[in-house]
Short mmCIF file of C-alpha atoms and ligand atoms in Angstrom, two decimals:
data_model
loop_
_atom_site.label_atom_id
_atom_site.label_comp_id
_atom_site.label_asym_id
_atom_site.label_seq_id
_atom_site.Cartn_x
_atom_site.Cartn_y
_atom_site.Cartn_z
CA UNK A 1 20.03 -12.74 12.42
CA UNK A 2 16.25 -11.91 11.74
CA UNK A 3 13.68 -14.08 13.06
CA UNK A 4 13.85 -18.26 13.50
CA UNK A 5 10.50 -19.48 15.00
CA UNK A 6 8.87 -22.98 14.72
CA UNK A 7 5.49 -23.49 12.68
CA UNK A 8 3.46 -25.47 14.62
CA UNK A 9 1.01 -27.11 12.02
CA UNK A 10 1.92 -30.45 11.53
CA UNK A 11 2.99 -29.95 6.93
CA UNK A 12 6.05 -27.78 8.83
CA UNK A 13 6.57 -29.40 12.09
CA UNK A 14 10.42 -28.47 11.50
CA UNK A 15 11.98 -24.93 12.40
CA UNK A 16 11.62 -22.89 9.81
CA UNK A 17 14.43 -20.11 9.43
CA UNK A 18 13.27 -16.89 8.15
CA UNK A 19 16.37 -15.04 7.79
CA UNK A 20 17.10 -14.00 4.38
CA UNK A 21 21.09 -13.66 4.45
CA UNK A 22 22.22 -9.98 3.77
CA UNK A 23 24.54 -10.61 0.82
CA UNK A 24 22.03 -11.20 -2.32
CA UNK A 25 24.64 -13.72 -3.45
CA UNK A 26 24.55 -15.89 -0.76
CA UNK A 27 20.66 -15.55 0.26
CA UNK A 28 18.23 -18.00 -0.38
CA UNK A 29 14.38 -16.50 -1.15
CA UNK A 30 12.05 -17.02 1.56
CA UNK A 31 10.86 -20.62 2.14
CA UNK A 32 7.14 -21.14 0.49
CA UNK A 33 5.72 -21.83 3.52
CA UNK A 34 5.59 -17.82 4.46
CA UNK A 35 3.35 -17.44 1.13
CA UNK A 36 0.81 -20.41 2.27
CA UNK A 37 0.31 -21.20 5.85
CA UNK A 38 -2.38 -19.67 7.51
CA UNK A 39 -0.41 -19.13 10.73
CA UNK A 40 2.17 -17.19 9.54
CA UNK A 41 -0.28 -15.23 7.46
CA UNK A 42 -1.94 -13.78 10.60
CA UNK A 43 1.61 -12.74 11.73
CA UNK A 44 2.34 -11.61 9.16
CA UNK A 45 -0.99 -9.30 8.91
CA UNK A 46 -0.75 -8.27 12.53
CA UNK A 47 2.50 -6.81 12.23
CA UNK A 48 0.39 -4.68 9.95
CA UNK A 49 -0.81 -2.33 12.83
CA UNK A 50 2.81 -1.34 13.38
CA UNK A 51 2.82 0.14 9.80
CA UNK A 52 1.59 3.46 7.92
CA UNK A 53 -0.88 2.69 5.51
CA UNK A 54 -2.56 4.98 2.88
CA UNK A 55 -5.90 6.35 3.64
CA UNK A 56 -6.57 9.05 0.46
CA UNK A 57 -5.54 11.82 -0.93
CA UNK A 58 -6.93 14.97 -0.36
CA UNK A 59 -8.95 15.81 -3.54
CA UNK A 60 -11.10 12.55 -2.59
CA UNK A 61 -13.23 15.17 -0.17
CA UNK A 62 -13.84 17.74 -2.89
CA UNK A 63 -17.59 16.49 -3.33
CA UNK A 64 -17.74 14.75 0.12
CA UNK A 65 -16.37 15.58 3.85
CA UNK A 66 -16.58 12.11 5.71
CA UNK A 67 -14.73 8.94 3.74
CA UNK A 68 -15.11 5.48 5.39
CA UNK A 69 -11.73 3.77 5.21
CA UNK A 70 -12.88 -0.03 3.97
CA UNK A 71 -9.49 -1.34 3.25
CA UNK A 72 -8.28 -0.80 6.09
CA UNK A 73 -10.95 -2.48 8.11
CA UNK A 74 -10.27 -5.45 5.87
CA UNK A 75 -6.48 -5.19 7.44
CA UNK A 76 -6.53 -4.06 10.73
CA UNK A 77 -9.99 -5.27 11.61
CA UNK A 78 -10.75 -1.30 12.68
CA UNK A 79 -13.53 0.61 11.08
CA UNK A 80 -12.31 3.81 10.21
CA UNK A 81 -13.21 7.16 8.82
CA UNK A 82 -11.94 10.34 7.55
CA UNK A 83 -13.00 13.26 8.37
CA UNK A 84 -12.84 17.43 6.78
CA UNK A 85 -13.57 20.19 8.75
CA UNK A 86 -12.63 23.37 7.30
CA UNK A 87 -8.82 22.70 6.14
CA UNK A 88 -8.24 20.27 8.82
CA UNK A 89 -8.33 16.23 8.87
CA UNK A 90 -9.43 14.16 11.34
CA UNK A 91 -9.18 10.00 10.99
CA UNK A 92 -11.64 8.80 13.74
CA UNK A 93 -13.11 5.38 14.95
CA UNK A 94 -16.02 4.87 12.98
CA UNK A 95 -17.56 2.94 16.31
CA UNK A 96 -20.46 4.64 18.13
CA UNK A 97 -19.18 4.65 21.63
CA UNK A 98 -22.65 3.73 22.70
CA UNK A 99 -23.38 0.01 21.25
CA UNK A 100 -20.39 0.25 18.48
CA UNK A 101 -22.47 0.42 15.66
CA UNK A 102 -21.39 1.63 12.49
CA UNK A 103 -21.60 5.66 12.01
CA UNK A 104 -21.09 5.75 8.44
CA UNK A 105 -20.64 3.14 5.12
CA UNK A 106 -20.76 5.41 2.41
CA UNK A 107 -18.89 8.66 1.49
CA UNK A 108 -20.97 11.98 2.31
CA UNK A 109 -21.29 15.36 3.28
CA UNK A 110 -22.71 16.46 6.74
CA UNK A 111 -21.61 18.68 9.39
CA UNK A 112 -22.46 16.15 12.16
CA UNK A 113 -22.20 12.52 12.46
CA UNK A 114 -25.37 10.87 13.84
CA UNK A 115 -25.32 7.49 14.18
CA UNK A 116 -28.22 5.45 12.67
CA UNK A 117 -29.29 3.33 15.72
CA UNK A 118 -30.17 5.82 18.46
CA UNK A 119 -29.15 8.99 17.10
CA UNK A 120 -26.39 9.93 19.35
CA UNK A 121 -24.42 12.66 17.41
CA UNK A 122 -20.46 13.88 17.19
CA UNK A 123 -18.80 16.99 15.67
CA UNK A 124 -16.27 15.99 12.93
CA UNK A 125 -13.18 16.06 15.12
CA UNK A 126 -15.05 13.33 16.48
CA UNK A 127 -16.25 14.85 20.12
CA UNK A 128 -19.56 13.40 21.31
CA UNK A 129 -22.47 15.88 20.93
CA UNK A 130 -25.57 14.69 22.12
CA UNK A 131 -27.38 11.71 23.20
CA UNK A 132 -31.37 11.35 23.36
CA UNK A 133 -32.98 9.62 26.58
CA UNK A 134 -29.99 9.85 28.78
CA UNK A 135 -31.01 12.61 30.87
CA UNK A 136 -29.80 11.10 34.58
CA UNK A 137 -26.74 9.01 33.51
CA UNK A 138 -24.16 9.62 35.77
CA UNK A 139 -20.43 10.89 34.70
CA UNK A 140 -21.98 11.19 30.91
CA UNK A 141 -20.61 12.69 28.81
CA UNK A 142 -17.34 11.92 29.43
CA UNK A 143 -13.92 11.80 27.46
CA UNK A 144 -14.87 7.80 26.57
CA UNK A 145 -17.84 8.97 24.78
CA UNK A 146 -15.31 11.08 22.20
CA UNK A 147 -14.39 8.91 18.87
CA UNK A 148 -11.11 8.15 19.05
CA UNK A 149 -8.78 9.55 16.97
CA UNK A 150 -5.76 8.10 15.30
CA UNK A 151 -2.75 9.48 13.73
CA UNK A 152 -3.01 11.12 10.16
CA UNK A 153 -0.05 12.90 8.23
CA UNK A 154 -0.14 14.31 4.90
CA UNK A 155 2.36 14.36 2.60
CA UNK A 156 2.28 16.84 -0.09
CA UNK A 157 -1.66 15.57 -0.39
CA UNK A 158 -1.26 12.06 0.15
CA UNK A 159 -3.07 10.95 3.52
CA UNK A 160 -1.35 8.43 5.43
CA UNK A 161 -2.35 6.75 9.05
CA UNK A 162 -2.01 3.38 10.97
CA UNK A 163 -2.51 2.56 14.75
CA UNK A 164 0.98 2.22 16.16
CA UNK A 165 2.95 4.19 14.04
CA UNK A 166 5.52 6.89 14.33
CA UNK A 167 8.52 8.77 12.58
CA UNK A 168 6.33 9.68 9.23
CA UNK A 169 9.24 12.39 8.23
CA UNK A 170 12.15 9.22 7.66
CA UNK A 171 8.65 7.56 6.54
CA UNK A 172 8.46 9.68 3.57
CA UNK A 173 12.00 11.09 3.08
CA UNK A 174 12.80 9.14 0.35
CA UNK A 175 9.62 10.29 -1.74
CA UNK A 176 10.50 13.62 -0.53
CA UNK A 177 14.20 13.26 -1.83
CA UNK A 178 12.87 12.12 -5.37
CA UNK A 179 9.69 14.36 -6.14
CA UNK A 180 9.65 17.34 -3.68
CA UNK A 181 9.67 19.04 -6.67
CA UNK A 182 5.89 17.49 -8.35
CA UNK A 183 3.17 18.98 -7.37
CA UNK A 184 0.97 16.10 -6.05
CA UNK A 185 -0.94 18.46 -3.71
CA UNK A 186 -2.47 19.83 -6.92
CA UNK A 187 -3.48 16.48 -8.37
CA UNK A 188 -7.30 15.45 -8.94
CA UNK A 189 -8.69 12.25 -7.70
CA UNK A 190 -10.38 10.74 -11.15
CA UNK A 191 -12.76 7.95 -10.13
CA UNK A 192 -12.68 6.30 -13.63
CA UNK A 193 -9.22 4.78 -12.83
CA UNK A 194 -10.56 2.80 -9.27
CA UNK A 195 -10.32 -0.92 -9.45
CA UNK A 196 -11.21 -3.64 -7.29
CA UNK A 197 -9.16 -6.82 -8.45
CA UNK A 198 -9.49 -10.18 -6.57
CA UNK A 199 -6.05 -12.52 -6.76
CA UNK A 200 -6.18 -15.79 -6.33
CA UNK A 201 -2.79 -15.53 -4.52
CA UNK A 202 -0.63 -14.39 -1.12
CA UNK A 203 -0.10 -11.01 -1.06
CA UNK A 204 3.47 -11.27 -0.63
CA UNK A 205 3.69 -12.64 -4.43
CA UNK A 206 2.21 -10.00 -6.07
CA UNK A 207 4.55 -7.29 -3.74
CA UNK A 208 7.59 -10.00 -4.85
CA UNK A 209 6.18 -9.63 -8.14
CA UNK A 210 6.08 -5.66 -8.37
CA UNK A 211 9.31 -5.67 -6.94
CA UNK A 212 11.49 -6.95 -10.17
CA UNK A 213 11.50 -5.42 -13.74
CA UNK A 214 13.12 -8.44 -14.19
CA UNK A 215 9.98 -10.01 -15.75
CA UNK A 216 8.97 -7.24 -17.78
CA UNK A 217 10.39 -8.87 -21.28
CA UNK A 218 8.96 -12.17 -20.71
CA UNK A 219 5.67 -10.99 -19.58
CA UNK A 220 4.78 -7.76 -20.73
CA UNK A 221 5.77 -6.92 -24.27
CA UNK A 222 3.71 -3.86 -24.37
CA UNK A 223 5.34 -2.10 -21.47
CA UNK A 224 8.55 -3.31 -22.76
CA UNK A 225 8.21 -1.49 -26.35
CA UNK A 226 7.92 1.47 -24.09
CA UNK A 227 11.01 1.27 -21.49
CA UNK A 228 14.24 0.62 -21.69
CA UNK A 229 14.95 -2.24 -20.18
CA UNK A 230 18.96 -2.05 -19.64
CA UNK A 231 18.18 1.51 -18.55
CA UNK A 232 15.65 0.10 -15.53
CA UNK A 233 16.72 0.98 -12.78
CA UNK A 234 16.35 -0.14 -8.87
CA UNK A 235 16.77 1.89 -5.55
CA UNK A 236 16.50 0.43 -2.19
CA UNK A 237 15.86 2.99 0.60
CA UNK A 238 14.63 1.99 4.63
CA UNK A 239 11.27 1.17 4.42
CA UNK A 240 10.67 0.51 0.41
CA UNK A 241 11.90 0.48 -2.85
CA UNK A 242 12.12 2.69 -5.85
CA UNK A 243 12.24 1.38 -9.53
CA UNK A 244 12.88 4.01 -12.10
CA UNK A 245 11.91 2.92 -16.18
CA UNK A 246 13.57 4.74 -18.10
CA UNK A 247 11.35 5.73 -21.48
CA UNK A 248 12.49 4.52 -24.76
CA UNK A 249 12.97 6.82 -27.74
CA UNK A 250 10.08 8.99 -28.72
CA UNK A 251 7.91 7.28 -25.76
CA UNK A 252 6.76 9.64 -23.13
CA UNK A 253 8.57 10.94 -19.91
CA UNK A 254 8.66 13.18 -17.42
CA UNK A 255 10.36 16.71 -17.90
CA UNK A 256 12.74 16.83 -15.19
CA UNK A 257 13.52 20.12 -13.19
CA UNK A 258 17.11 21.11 -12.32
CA UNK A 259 15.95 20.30 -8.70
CA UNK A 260 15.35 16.72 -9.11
CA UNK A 261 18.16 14.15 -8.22
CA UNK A 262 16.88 12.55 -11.39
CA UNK A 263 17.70 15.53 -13.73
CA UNK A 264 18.66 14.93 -17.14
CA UNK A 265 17.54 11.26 -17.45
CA UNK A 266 13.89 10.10 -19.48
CA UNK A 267 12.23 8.92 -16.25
CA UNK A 268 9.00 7.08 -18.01
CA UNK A 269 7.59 5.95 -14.07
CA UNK A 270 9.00 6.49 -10.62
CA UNK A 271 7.40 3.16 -9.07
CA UNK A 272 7.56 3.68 -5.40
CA UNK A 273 6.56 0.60 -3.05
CA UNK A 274 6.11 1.68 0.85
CA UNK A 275 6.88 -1.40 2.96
CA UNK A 276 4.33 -3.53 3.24
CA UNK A 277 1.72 -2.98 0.93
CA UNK A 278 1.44 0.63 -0.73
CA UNK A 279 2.53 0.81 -4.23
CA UNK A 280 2.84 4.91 -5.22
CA UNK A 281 3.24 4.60 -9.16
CA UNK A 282 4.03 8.24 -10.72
CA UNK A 283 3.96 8.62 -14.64
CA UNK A 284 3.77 11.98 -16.70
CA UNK A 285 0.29 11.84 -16.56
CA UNK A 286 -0.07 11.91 -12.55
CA UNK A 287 0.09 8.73 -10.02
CA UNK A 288 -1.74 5.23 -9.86
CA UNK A 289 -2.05 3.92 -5.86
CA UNK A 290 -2.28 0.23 -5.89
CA UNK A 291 -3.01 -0.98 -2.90
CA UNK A 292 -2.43 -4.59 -1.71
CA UNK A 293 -5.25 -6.17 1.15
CA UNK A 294 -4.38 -9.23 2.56
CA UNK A 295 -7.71 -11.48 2.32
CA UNK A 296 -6.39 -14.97 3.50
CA UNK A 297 -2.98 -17.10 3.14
CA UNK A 298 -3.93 -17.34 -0.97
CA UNK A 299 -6.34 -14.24 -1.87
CA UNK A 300 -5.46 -10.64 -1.96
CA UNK A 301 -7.65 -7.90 -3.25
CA UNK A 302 -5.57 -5.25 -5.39
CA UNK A 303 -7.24 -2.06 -5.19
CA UNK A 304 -6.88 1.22 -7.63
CA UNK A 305 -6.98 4.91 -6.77
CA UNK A 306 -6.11 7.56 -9.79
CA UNK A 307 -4.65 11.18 -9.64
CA UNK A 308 -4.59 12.96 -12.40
CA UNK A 309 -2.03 16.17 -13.07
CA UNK A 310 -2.19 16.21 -16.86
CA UNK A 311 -5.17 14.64 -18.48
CA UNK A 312 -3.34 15.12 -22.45
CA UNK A 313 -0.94 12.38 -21.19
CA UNK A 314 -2.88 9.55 -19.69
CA UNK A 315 -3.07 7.29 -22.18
CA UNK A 316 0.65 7.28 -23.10
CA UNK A 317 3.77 5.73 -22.40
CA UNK A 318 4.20 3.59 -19.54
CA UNK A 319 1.69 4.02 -17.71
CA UNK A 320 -0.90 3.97 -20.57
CA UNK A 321 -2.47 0.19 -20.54
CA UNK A 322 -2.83 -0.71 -16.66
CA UNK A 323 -5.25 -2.59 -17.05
CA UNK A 324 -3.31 -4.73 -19.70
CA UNK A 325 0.01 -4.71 -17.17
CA UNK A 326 -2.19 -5.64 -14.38
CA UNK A 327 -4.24 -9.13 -16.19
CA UNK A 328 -0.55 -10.15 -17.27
CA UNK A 329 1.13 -9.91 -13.23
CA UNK A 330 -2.04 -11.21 -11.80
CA UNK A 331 -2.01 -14.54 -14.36
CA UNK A 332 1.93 -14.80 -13.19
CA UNK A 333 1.02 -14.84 -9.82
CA UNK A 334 -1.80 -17.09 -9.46
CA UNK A 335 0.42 -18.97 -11.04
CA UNK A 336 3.23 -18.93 -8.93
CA UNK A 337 1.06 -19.63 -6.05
CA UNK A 338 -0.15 -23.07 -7.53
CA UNK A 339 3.29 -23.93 -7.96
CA UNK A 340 4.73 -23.44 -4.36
CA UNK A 341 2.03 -25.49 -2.88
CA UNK A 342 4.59 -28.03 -4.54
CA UNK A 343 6.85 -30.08 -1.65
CA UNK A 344 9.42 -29.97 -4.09
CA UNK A 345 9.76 -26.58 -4.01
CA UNK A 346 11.05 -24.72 -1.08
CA UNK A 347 12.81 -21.53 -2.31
CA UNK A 348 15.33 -20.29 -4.35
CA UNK A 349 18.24 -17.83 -5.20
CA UNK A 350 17.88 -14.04 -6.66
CA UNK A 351 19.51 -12.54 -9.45
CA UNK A 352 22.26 -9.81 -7.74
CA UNK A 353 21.20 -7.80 -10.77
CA UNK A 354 17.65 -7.75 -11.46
CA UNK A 355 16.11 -8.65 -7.89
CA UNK A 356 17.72 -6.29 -5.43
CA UNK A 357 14.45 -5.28 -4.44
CA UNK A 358 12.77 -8.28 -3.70
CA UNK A 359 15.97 -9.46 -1.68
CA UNK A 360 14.85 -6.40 0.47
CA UNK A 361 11.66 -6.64 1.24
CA UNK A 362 12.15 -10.29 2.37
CA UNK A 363 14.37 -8.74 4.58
CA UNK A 364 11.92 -6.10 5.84
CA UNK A 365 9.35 -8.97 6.01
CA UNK A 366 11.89 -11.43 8.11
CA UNK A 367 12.58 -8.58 10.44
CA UNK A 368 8.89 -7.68 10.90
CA UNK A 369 8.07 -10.83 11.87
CA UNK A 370 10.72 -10.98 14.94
CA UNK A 371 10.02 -7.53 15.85
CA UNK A 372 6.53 -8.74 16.81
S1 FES B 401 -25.15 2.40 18.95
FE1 FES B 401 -24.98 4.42 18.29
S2 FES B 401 -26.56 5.48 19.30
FE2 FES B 401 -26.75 3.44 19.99
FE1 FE2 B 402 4.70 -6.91 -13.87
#
């Protein structure tokens, strides 16, 4: 039994029951309530701190050694920054531990951060340096003056971090399963592929909506003349979910090793979603991050990052029109947002087929929200 708490504001003065029953036959999708009241929304979003969350990937700091982390600021209300010194990584509080003003907005290259109200200075693995006109202060410097650091793990290039998080190896072991044999490491950041999308809609819709290939016929011909859709395939693992399109005939795909679990079959995209809000999308031309920030109960900002591996490829096959793929889910799910505010509505049923994936992350949500 996952969690069964009561919301308090008066439209749901009833107990609402969260648990999303294990057998995808019986279940009933989550109530609409857990997509619109603000309540539940801040839950939701604290549990949040409890979660890795993607901070960059490596090649970001070829022209730049300090990257401010604004998404996550927008979720976890921490200012954050990364940090390069030499070959090693640092993600540090981006709060001057004198006043707590902002040490850096913008991207750069330094080899000290100096903060731009009264110049006190630290060395990129974030120990304090020097302060002006404290000459006399007693027990100063001390280990409070430091940044503080938080945990960072890379995987194979991709940066991940979060505040109270632990176990990144079963964090990443399905990924690891899948593509230890892709050389992501190697992959190039290419700033022509970041977007910056603003959805009139709960985040949890447009991760509901990711989850399910189900809708690809309906809603996206395009993609569809590219994968086949009785190929599609879905894999649920602890913390996420991998969906697999399979490429159509003559449409582009990935050349498989003899190492990969996949060998043999036309993978078109590996589409990897990281409970709660990291979408990983791989295609033969090298991997799309979507990230999904939380705003409020009905806005969500969808940001892009691009890596590229083979430039010939990137405007072919599945992963060729984003843009395109991305107006068409957005339009669904503002949609689907207007609708639940409905009292009619409350939820519904999945298809045991075709939405395997979104029957599990309501399960992951349910549980993160009694874990709390
Ligand atoms: S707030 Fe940073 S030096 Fe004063
Ligand atoms: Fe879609």
């Amino acid at each position: 039994m996952y969690s069964l708490f009561t919301a308090l504001d008066s439209s749901y003065s009833v107990y609402m029951d969260y648990n999303v029953d294990k057998d995808i036959r019986k279940a009933k999708t989550l109530p609409s309530s857990i997509y619109k009241d603000t309540r539940i929304f801040k839950k939701v979003i604290s549990s949040f701190k409890n979660q890795w969350l993607f901070a960059t990937h490596t090649s970001s700091f070829t022209n730049n050694n300090v990257i401010p982390l604004h998404y996550l600021e927008q979720i976890l209300n921490e200012s954050m920054i990364l940090t390069k010194n030499d070959e090693s990584y640092s993600c540090l509080s981006n709060i001057c531990t004198h006043r707590g003003m902002l040490i850096c907005d913008e991207a750069c290259s330094t080899s000290v951060l100096r903060c731009g109200y009264h110049g006190r200075t630290f060395s990129l693995d974030g120990h304090f340096s020097n302060m002006p006109e404290f000459e006399g202060v007693k027990d100063f410097p001390s280990s409070d003056d430091n940044l503080k650091s938080f945990p960072l793990k890379d995987w194979k290039g991709l940066l991940f971090t979060g505040l109270n998080v632990s176990d990144f190896e079963n964090y990443v072991s399905y990924l690891d399963y899948k593509l230890s044999w892709m050389p992501i490491e190697k992959f190039s950041e290419n700033q022509s592929s970041y977007r910056s999308y603003d959805v009139n809609a709960n985040w949890a819709l447009y991760v509901d909506n990711y989850l399910e290939g189900f809708h690809i016929p309906f809603v996206h011909t395009d993609l569809h003349d590219t994968l086949d859709y009785d190929e599609y395939r879905t894999e649920l693992f602890d913390n996420g979910v991998l969906q697999i399109g399979i490429a159509r005939e003559n449409e582009s795909h990935f050349v498989l090793p003899s190492s990969s679990p996949d060998y043999g079959l036309k993978v078109a995209a590996y589409y990897f979603w990281l409970f709660p809000n990291i979408m990983l999308n791989f295609y033969p031309w090298g991997l799309s991050v979507n990230i999904v920030v939380p705003i409020s109960a009905d806005k969500t900002k969808i940001v892009y990052y691009g890596y590229v591996w083979n430039k010939d490829l990137l405007h072919k096959g599945a992963g060729a029109d984003l843009d395109k793929v991305e107006a068409e889910d957005q339009d669904i799910v503002e949609k689907v947002q207007r609708g639940i505010q409905s009292e009619i509505y409350v939820s519904g049923r999945y298809s045991p087929t075709k939405e395997t994936g979104v029957h599990h992350f309501h399960r992951l949500l349910s549980s993160s929200l009694s874990n709390k």
